[in-house]
GROMACS .gro file of C-alpha atoms in nm:
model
  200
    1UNK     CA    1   0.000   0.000   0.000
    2UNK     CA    2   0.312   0.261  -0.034
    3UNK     CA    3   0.549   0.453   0.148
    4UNK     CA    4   0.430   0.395   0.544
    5UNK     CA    5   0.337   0.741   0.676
    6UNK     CA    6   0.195   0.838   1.049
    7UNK     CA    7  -0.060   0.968   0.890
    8UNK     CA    8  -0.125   0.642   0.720
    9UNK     CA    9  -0.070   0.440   1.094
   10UNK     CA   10  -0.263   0.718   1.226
   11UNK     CA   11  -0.580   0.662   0.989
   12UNK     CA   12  -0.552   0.259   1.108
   13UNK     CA   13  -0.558   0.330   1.468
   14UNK     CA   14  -0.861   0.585   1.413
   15UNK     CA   15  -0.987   0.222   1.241
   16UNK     CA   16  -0.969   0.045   1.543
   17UNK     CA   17  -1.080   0.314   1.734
   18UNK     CA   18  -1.362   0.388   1.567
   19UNK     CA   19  -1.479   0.015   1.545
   20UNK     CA   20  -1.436   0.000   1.921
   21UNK     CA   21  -1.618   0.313   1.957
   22UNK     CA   22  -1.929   0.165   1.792
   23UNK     CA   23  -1.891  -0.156   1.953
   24UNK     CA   24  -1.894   0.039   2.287
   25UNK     CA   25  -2.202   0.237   2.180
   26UNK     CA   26  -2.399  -0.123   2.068
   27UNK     CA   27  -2.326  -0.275   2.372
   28UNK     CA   28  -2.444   0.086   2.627
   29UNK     CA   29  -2.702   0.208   2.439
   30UNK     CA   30  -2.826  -0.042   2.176
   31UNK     CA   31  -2.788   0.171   1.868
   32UNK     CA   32  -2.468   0.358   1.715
   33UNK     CA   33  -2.358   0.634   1.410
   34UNK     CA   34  -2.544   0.446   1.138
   35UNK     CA   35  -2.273   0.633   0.900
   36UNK     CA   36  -1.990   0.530   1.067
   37UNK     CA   37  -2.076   0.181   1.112
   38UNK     CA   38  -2.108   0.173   0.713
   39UNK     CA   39  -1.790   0.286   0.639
   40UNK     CA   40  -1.635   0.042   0.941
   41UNK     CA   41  -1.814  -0.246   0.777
   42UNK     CA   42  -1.730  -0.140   0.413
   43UNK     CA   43  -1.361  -0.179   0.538
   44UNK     CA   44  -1.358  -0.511   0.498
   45UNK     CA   45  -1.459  -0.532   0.150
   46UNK     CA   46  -1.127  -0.355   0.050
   47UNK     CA   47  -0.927  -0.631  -0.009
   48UNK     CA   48  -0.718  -0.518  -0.271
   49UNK     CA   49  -0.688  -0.146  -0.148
   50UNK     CA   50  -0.439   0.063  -0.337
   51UNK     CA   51  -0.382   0.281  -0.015
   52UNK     CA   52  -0.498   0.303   0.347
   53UNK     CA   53  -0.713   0.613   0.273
   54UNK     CA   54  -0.909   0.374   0.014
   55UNK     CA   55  -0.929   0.128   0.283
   56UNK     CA   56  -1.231   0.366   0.457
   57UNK     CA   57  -1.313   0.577   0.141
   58UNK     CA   58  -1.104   0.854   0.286
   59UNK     CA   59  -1.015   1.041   0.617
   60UNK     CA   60  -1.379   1.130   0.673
   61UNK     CA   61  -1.443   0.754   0.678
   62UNK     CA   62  -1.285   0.737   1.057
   63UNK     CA   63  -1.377   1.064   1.126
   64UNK     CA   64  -1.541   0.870   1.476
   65UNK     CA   65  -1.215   0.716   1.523
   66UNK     CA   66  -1.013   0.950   1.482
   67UNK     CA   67  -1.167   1.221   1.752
   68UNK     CA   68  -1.125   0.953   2.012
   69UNK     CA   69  -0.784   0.833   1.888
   70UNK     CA   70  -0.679   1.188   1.954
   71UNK     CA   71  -0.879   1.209   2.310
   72UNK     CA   72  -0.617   0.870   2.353
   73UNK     CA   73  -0.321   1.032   2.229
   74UNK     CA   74  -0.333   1.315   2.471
   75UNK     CA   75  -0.447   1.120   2.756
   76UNK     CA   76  -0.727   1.367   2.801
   77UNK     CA   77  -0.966   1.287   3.092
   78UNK     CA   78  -1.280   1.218   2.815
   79UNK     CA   79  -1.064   0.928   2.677
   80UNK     CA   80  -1.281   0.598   2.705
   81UNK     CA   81  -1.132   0.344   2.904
   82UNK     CA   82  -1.322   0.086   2.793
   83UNK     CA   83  -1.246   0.175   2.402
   84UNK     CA   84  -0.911   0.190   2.506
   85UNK     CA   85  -0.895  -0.191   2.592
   86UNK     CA   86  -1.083  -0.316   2.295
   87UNK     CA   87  -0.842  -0.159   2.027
   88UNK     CA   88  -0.574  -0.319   2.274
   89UNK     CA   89  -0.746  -0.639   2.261
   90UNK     CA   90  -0.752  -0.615   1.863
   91UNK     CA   91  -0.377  -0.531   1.853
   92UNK     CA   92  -0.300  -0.871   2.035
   93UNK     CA   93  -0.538  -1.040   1.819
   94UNK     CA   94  -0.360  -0.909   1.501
   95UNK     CA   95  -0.017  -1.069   1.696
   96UNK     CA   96  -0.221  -1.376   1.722
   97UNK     CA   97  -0.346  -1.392   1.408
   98UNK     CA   98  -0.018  -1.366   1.241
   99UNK     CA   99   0.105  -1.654   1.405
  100UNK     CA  100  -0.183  -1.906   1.277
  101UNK     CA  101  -0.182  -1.945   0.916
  102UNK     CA  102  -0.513  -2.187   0.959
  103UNK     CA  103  -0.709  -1.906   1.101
  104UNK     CA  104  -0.579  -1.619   0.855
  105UNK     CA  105  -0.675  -1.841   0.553
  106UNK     CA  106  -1.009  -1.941   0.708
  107UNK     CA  107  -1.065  -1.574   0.757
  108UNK     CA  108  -0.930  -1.464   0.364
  109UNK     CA  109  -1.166  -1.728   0.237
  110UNK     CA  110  -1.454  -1.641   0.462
  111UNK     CA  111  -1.411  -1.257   0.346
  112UNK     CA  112  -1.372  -1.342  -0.022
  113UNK     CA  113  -1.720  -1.526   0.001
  114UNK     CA  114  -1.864  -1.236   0.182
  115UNK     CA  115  -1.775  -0.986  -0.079
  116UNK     CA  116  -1.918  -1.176  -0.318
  117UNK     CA  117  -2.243  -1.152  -0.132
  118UNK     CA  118  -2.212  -0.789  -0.100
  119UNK     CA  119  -2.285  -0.735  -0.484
  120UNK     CA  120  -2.618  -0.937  -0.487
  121UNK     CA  121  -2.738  -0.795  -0.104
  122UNK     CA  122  -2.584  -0.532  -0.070
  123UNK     CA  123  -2.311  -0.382   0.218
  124UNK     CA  124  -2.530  -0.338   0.490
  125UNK     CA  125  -2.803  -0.587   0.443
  126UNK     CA  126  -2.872  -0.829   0.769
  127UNK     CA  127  -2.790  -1.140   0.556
  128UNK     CA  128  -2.453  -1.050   0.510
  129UNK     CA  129  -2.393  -0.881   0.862
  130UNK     CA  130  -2.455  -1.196   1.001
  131UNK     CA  131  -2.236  -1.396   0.803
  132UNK     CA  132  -1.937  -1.156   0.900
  133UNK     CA  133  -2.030  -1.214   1.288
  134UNK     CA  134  -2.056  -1.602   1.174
  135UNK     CA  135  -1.707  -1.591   1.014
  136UNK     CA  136  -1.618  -1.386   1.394
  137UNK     CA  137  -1.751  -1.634   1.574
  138UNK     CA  138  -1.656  -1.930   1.384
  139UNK     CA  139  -1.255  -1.840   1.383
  140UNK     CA  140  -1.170  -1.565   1.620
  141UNK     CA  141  -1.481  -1.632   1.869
  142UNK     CA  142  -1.301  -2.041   1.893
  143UNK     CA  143  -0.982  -1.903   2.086
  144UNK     CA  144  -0.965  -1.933   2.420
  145UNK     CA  145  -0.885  -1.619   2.509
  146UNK     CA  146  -1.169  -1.358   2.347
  147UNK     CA  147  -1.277  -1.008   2.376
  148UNK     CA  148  -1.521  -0.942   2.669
  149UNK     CA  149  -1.820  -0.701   2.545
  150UNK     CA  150  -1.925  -0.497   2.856
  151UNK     CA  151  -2.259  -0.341   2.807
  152UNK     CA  152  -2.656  -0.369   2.917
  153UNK     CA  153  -2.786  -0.700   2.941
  154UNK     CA  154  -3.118  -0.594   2.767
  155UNK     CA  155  -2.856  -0.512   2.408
  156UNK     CA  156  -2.600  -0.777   2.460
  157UNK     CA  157  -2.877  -1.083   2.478
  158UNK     CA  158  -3.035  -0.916   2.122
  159UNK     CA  159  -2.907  -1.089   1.805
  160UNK     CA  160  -2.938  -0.835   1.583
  161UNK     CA  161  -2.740  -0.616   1.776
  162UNK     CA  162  -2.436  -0.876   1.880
  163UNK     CA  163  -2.408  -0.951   1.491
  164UNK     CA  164  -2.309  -0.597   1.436
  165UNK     CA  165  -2.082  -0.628   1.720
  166UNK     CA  166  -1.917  -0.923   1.605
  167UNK     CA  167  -1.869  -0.785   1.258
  168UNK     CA  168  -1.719  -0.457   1.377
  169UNK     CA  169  -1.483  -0.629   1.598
  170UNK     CA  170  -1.360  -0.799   1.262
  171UNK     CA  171  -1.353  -0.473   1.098
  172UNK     CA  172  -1.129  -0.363   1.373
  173UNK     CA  173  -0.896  -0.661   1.326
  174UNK     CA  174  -0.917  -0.556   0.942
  175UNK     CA  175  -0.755  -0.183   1.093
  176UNK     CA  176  -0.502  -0.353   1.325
  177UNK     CA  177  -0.343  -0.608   1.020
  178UNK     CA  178  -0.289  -0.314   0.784
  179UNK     CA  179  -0.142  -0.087   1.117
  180UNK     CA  180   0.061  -0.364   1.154
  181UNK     CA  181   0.160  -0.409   0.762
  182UNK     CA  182   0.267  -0.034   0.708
  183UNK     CA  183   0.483  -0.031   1.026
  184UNK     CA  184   0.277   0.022   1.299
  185UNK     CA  185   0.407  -0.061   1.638
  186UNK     CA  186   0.271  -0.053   2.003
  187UNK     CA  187   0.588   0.153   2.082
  188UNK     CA  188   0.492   0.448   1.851
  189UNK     CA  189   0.184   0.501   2.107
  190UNK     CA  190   0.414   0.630   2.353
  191UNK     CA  191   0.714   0.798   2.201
  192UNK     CA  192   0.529   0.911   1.853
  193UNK     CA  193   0.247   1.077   1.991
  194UNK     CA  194   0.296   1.397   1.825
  195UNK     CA  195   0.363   1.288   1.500
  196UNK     CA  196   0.069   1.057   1.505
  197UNK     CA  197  -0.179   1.379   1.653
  198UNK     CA  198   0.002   1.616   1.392
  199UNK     CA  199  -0.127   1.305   1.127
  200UNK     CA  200   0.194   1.373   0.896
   0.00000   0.00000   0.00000
């Protein structure tokens, strides 16, 4: 995808913020920004992206994500704790993921099938939400180790709503592989922060 800039690792991170964002919104409040769930989701249809911007169909495409990477980035008191420790959660699921070439090809193949889907439903439509939180569930969901959704009993026992979960969590994956492909690093969060905030 090019030349690694921070403001290319800095548009990945928004990613993963943003998908944690809206998973954190599903799971409080039952709903989340129908806009920025779209372009989250659409994320994962890039496969063959010529750059990270076309990854989200440009900067406004984490715009979410990228107002709470910064509240992260300068440890401001609004900063979302919880957010915080599902994009670190994704980050050691990326680590994972490298590591087990079963589960990466299950998940290329289960993605490539999607997309084909897309064209007859359609992006958004429930059918194919569902099958994203199947492929979740059916790879990711099997390790032992899995991300804990903390939110109201009365949204987290709804279907409907832990699909979209399930399938934004993968969409935040999809952000933490191509961080990790363009050069980003955990150590970056602490000793780049102004370079990633500037978004150079």
């Amino acid at each position: 995808m090019g030349k690694r800039t921070y403001g290319d690792i800095r548009l990945c991170l928004a990613g993963m913020c943003q998908a944690a964002s809206l998973v954190n919104e599903l799971a409080q409040h039952g709903a989340c920004n129908e806009d920025m769930f779209a372009h989250s989701i659409n994320s994962l249809y890039q496969i063959d992206a010529q750059s990270v911007a076309d990854i989200y169909g440009g900067a406004d495409g984490v715009k979410l994500g990228s107002v709470e990477l910064e509240k992260c980035l300068s440890a401001k008191a609004t900063a979302n704790a919880q957010l915080i420790r599902y994009v670190v959660n994704l980050i050691h699921f990326e680590r994972k993921l490298s590591k087990s070439g079963e589960t990466q090809a299950a998940l290329d193949r289960g993605v490539e099938q999607i997309v084909t889907q897309v064209d007859f439903f359609g992006p958004l439509a429930p059918e194919v939400i569902a099958n994203i939180a199947s492929l979740y569930s059916d790879t990711l969901g099997q390790w032992p180790q899995r991300i804990m959704i903390e939110g109201k009993p009365e949204y987290l026992e709804q279907a409907d709503i832990m699909q979209k979960i399930r399938a934004l969590l993968l969409a935040g994956l999809r952000s933490a592989i191509a961080w990790r492909q363009i050069g980003g690093r955990r150590w970056q969060l602490f000793f780049c922060r102004s370079r990633l905030m500037s978004n150079s």
